[in-house]
Coordinates of C-alpha atoms in Angstrom, one line a residue:
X1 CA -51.5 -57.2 -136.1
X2 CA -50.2 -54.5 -133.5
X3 CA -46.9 -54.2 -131.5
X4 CA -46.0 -52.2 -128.6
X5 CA -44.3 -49.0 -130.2
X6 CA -41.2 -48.7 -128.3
X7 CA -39.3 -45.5 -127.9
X8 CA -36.3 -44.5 -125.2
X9 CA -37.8 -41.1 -124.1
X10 CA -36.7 -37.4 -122.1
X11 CA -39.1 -34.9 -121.9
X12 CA -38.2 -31.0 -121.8
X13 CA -39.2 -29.3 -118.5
X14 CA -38.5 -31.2 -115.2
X15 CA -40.8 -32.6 -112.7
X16 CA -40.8 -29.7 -110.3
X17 CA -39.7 -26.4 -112.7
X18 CA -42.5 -24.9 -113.9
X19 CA -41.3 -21.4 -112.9
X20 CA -38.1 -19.9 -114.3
X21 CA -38.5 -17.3 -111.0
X22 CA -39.9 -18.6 -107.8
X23 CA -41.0 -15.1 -106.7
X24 CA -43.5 -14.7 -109.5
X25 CA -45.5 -18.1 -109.3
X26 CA -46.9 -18.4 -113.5
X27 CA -47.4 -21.0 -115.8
X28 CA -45.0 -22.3 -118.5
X29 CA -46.2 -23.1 -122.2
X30 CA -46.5 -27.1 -123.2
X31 CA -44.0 -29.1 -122.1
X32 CA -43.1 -31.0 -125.3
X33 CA -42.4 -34.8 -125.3
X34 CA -38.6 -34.7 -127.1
X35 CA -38.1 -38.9 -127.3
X36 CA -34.7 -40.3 -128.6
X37 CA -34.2 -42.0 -131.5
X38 CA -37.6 -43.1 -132.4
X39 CA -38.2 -46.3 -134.3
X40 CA -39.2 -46.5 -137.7
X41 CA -41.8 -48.7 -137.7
X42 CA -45.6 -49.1 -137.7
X43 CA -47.7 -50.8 -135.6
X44 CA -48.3 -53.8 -137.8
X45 CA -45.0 -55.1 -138.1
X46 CA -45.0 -57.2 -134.9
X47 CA -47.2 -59.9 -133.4
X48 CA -49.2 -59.3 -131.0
X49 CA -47.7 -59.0 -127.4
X50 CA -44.7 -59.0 -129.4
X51 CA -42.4 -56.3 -127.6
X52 CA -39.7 -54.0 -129.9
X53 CA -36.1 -54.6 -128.9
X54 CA -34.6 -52.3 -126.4
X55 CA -33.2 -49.0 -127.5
X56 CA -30.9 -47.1 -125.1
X57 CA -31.0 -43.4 -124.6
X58 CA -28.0 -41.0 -125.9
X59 CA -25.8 -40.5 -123.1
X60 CA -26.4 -37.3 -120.7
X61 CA -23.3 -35.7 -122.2
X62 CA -24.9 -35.6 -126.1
X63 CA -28.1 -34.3 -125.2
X64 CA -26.8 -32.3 -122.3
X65 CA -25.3 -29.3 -124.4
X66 CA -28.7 -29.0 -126.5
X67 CA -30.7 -29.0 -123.3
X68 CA -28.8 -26.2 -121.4
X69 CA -28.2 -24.1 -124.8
X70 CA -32.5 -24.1 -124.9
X71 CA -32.9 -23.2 -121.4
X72 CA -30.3 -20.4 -121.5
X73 CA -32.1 -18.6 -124.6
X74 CA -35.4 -18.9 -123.3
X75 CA -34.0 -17.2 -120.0
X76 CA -32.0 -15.0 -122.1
X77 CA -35.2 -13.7 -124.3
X78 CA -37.6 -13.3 -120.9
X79 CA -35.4 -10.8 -119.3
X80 CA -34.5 -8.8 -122.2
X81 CA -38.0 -8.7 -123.3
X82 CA -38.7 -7.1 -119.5
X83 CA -36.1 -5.4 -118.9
X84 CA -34.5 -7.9 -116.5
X85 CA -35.5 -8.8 -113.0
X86 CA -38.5 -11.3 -112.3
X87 CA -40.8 -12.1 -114.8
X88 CA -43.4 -15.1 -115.6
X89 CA -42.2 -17.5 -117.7
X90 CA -46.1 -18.2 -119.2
X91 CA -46.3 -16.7 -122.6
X92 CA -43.0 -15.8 -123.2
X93 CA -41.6 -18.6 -125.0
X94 CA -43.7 -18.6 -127.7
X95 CA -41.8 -16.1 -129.1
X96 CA -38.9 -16.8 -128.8
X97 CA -38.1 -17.6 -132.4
X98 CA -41.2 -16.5 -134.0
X99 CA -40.3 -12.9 -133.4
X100 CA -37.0 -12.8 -134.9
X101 CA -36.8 -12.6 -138.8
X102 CA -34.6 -14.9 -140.6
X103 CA -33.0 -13.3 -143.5
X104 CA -31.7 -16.5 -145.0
X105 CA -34.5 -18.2 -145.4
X106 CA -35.9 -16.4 -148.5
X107 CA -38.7 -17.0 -150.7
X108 CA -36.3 -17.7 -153.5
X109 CA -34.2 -20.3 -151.3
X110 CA -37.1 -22.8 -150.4
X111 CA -38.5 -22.5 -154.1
X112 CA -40.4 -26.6 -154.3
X113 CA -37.5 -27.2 -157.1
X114 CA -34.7 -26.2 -154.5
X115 CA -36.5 -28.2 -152.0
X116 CA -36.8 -31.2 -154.2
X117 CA -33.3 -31.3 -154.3
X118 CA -32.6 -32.1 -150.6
X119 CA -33.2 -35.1 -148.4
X120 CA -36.2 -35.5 -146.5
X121 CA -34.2 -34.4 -143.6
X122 CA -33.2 -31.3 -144.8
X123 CA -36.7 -30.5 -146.2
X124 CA -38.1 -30.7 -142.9
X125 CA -35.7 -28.7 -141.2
X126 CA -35.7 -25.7 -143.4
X127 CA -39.5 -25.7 -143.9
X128 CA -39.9 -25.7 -139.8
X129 CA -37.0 -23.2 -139.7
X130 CA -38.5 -21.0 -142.1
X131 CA -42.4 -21.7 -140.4
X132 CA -41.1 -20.6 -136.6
X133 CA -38.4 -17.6 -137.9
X134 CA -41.4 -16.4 -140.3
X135 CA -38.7 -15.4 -142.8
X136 CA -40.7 -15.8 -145.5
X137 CA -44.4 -16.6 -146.7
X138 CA -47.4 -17.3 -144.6
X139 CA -47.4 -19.8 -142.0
X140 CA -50.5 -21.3 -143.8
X141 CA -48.7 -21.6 -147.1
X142 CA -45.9 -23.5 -144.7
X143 CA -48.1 -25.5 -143.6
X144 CA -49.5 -26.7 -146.9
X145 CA -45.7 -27.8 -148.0
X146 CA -45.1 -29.4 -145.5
X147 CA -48.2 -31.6 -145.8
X148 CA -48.0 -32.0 -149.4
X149 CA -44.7 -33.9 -148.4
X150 CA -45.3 -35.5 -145.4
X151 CA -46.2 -38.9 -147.1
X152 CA -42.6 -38.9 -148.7
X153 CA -41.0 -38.2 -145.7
X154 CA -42.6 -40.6 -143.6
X155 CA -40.0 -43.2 -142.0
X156 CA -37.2 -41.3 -144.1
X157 CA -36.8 -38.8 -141.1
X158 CA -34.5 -39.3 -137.9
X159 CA -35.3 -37.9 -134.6
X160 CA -32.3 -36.0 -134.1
X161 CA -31.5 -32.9 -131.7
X162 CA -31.8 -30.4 -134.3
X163 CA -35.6 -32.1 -135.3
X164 CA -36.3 -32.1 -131.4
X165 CA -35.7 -28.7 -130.5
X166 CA -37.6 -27.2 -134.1
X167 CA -40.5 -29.2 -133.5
X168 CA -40.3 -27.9 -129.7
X169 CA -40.2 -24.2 -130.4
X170 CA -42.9 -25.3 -133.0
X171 CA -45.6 -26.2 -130.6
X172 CA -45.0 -23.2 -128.6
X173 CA -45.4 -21.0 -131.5
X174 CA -47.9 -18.6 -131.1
X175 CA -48.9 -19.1 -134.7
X176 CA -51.5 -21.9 -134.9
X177 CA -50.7 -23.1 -138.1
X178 CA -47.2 -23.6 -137.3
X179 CA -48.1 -25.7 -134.2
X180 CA -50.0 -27.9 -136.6
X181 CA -46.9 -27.9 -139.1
X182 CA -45.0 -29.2 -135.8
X183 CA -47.4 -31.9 -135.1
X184 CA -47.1 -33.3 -138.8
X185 CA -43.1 -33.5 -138.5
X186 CA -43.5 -35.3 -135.1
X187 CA -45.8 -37.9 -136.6
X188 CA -44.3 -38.3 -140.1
X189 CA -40.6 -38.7 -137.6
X190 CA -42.1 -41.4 -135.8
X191 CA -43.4 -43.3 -138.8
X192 CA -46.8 -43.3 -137.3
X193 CA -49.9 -43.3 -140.1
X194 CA -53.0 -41.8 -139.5
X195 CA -54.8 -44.6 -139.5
X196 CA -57.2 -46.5 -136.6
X197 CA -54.9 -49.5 -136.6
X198 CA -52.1 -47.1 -135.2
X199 CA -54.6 -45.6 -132.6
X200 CA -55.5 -49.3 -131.3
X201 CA -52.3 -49.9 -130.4
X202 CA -51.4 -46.5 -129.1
X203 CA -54.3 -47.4 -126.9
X204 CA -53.0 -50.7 -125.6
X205 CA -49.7 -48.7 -125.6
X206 CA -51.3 -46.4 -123.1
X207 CA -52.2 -49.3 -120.3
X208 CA -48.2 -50.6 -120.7
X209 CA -46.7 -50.8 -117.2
X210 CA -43.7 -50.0 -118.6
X211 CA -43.7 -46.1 -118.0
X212 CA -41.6 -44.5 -120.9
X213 CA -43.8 -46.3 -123.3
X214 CA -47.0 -45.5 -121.9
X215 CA -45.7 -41.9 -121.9
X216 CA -45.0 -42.2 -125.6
X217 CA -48.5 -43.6 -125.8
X218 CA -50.6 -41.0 -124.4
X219 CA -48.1 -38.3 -126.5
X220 CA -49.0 -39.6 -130.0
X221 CA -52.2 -40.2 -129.0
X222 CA -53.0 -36.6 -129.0
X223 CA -50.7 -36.1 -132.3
X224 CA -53.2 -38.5 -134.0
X225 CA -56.0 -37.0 -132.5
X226 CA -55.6 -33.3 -133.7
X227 CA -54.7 -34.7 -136.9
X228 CA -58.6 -36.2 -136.7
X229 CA -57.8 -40.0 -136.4
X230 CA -60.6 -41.0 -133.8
X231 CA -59.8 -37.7 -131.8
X232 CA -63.5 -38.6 -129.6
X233 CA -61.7 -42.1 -128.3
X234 CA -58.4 -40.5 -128.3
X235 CA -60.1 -37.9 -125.5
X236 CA -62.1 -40.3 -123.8
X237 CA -58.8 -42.4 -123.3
X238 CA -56.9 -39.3 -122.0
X239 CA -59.5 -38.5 -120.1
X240 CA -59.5 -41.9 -118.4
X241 CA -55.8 -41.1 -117.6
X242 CA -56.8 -38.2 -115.6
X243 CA -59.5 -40.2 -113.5
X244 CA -56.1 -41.8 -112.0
X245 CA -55.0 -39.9 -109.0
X246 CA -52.5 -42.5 -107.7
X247 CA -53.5 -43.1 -103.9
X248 CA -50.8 -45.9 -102.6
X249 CA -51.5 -48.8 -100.9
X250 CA -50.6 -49.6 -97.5
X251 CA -47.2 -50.6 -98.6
X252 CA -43.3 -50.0 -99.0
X253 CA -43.0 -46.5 -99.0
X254 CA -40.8 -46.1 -101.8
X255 CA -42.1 -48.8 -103.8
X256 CA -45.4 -46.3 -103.1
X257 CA -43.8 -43.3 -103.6
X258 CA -42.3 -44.2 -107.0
X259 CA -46.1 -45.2 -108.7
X260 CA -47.4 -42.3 -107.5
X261 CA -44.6 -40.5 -109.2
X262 CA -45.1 -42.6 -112.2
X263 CA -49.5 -42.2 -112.1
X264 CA -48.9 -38.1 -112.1
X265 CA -46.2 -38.1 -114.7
X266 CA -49.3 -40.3 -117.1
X267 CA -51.7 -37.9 -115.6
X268 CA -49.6 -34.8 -117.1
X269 CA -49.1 -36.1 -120.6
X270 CA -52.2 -37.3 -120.4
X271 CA -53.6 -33.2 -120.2
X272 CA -50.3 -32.5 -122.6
X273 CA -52.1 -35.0 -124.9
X274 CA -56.0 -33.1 -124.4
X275 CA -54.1 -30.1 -125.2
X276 CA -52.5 -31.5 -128.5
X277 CA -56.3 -32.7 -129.6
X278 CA -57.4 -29.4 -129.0
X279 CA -61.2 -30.4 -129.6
X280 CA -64.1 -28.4 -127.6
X281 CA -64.6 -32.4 -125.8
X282 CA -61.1 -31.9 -124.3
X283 CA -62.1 -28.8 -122.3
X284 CA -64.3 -30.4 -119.6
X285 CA -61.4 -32.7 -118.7
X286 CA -58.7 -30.1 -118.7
X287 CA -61.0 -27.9 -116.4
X288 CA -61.8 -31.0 -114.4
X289 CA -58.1 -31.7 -114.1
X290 CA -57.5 -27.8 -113.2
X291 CA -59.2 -28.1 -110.3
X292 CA -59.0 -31.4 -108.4
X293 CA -56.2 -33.2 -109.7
X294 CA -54.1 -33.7 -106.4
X295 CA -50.4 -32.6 -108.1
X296 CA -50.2 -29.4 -108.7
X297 CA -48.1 -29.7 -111.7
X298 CA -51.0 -31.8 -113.4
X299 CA -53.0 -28.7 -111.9
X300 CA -51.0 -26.1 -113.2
X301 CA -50.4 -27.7 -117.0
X302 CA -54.1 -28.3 -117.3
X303 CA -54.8 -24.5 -116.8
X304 CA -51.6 -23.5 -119.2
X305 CA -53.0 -26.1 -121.3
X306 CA -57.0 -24.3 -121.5
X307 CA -55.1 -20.8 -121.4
X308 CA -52.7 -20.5 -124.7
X309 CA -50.6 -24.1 -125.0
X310 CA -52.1 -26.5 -127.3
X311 CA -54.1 -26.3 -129.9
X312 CA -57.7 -25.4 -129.0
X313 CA -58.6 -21.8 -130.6
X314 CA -58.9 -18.5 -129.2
X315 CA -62.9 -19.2 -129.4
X316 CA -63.2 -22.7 -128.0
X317 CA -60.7 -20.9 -125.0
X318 CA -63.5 -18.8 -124.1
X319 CA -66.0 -21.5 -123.7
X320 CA -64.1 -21.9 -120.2
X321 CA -64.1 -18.2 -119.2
X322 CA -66.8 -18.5 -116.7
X323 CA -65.6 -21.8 -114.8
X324 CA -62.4 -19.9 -114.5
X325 CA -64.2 -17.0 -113.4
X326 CA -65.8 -19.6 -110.4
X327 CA -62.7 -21.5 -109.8
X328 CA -61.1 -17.8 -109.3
X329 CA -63.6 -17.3 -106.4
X330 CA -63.6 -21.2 -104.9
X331 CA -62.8 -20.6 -100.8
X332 CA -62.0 -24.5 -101.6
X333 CA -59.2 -24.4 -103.9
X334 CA -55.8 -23.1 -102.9
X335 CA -54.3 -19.6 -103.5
X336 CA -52.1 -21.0 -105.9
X337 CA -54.6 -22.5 -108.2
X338 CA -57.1 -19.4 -107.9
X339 CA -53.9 -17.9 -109.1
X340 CA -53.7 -19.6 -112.0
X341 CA -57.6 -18.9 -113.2
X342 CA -56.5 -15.6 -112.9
X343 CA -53.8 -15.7 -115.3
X344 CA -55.5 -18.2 -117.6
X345 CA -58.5 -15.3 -118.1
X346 CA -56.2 -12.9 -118.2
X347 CA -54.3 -15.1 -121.7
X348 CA -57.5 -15.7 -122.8
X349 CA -59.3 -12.9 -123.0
X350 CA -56.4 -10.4 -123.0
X351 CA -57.9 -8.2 -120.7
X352 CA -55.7 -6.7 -117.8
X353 CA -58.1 -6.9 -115.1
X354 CA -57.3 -6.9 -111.2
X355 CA -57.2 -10.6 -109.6
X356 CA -60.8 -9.7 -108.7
X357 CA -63.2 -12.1 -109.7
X358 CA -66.6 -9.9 -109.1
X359 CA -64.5 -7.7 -111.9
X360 CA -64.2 -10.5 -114.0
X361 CA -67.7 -11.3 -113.8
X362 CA -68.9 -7.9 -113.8
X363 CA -67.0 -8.0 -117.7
X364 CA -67.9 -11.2 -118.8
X365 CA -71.8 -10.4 -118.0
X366 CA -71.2 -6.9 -120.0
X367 CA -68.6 -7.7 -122.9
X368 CA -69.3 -11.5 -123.6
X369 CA -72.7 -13.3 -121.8
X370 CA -74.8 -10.1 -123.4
X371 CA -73.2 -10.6 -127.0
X372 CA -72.3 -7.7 -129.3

């Protein structure tokens, strides 16, 4: 049997800042779904139709300090990084913490007998603090402990602000491996198996008209999916998200305005969520999303999201070069979004080429189409 899995949620990064500086339109890295408090329990503990009790969130002034400490340092490392003045956020952020050594998190500190000897909590923490400071060992060796524990730790974690903002400057690691290690800690925090059973009720999750959960929903949907639980229905359901573009009915304008707010806040998760799978099926739908979705936040996430957030590789990334390449040089799509092609070839391929697309072309026919 399968309950509604009920979470109170926040999510980093606002409904309209995608841009630290307005003069320099970019893209940010994933937003990352930070949810308070999550409830320890699986899917088949409650009878059908059977909803959770209600959880309240943490009030404004507990999570407020966290939120604006974050912020601060990500502005912080972008101008000294350039030198100050305006600067794109995109790209940025992922190293935030990965570039700066650690010195106590040695080798001989996080020994598996030392770590045996704390609680699961404290496990986590120092194995993700160790994964995005690279202080010590390889992030695939990190990786590996922190999978060989995950079982133990699973429903013995609590989502706390500390967890949250590890697991955030996790996922916008520029390390791959430590993005996965992320996704495990989320999963094994939520007390969410990788099982089917936990993916059918995600999915029935996902259709809740209750908008926090359905948010949740679509979140640990693609958690579940990158971790290979059904990852082909977890995409087609994102996918179906996307297909969603919210057009009101002829009725009270607020009332209206307040679905469509809700339909492109399931839409963006819903491309957060592709991103998370990171399969080659997930590209089609991001580039789909990229170019008609009517928000231009779901817009501009879905191009950040084929670009360098996520976790499809630098190869599959390529696979959408040359429908970047044509939605660089659409006379239909607005300067903005022809923008964004351009920086999401430019992340891709790291190539500094001129917002020219006939350029971009010309070098895709030469240095990729013709092989080596």
């Amino acid at each position: 049997m399968a309950a509604t899995l009920h979470l109170n949620h926040n999510w980093a990064g606002s409904r309209s800042n995608f841009t630290l500086f307005r003069a320099v339109p970019k893209l940010l890295c994933m937003d990352v779904f930070r949810p308070s408090v999550p409830e320890q329990q699986l899917p088949e503990q409650n009878a059908p139709g059977q909803h959770a009790p209600e959880q309240h969130s943490p009030p404004a002034t507990t999570r407020l300090p966290h939120f604006i400490a974050m912020i601060v340092g990500v502005a912080f490392a972008l101008l000294v990084t350039s030198g100050g003045g305006p600067v794109a956020v995109w790209g940025k952020t992922t190293n935030l913490f990965s570039a700066h050594q650690n010195p106590e998190l040695s080798p001989a500190t996080l020994t598996e007998p030392e770590l045996d000897r704390q609680r699961p909590q404290k496990q986590a923490e120092m194995l993700l603090e160790r994964a995005v400071s690279r202080s010590a060992g390889a992030p695939n060796q990190i990786e590996a402990q922190i999978e060989s524990r995950i079982d133990a730790w699973r429903g013995k974690l609590q989502w706390d602000a500390q967890l949250s903002d590890l697991t955030t400057v996790a996922l916008n690691s520029n390390n791959h491996s430590v993005r996965a290690s992320a996704i495990e800690v989320q999963l094994a925090a939520y007390g969410l198996t990788k099982t089917e059973s936990t993916v059918d009720a995600l999915v029935r999750q996902a259709d809740s008209r209750d908008q926090q959960q359905k948010i949740w929903a679509l979140w640990a949907l693609g958690l579940l999916g990158n971790r290979g639980v059904e990852p082909d229905r977890v995409v087609q359901v994102l996918a179906a998200q996307l297909k969603d573009a919210g057009k009101n009915s002829d009725g009270d304008k607020d009332k209206d305005k307040g679905e469509k707010n809700n339909k492109e806040d399931a839409r963006r998760w819903a491309v957060e969520g592709l991103a998370l799978v990171g399969t080659t099926t997930t590209i089609a739908p991001l580039l789909e999303a990229m170019r008609n979705d009517p928000s231009p936040m779901v817009r501009e996430h879905a191009a950040c999201s084929l670009a360098e957030s996520g976790m499809l590789t630098p190869e599959q990334r390529l696979i959408a070069v040359p429908q970047l390449i044509n939605y660089s040089a659409d006379p239909a799509l607005d300067a903005q979004t022809r923008s964004w092609a351009f920086r999401a070839l430019a992340d891709i391929t790291k190539q500094h080429l001129p917002n020219d697309s006939e350029a971009w072309r010309n070098w895709y026919q030469t240095s990729v189409a013709s092989g080596p």
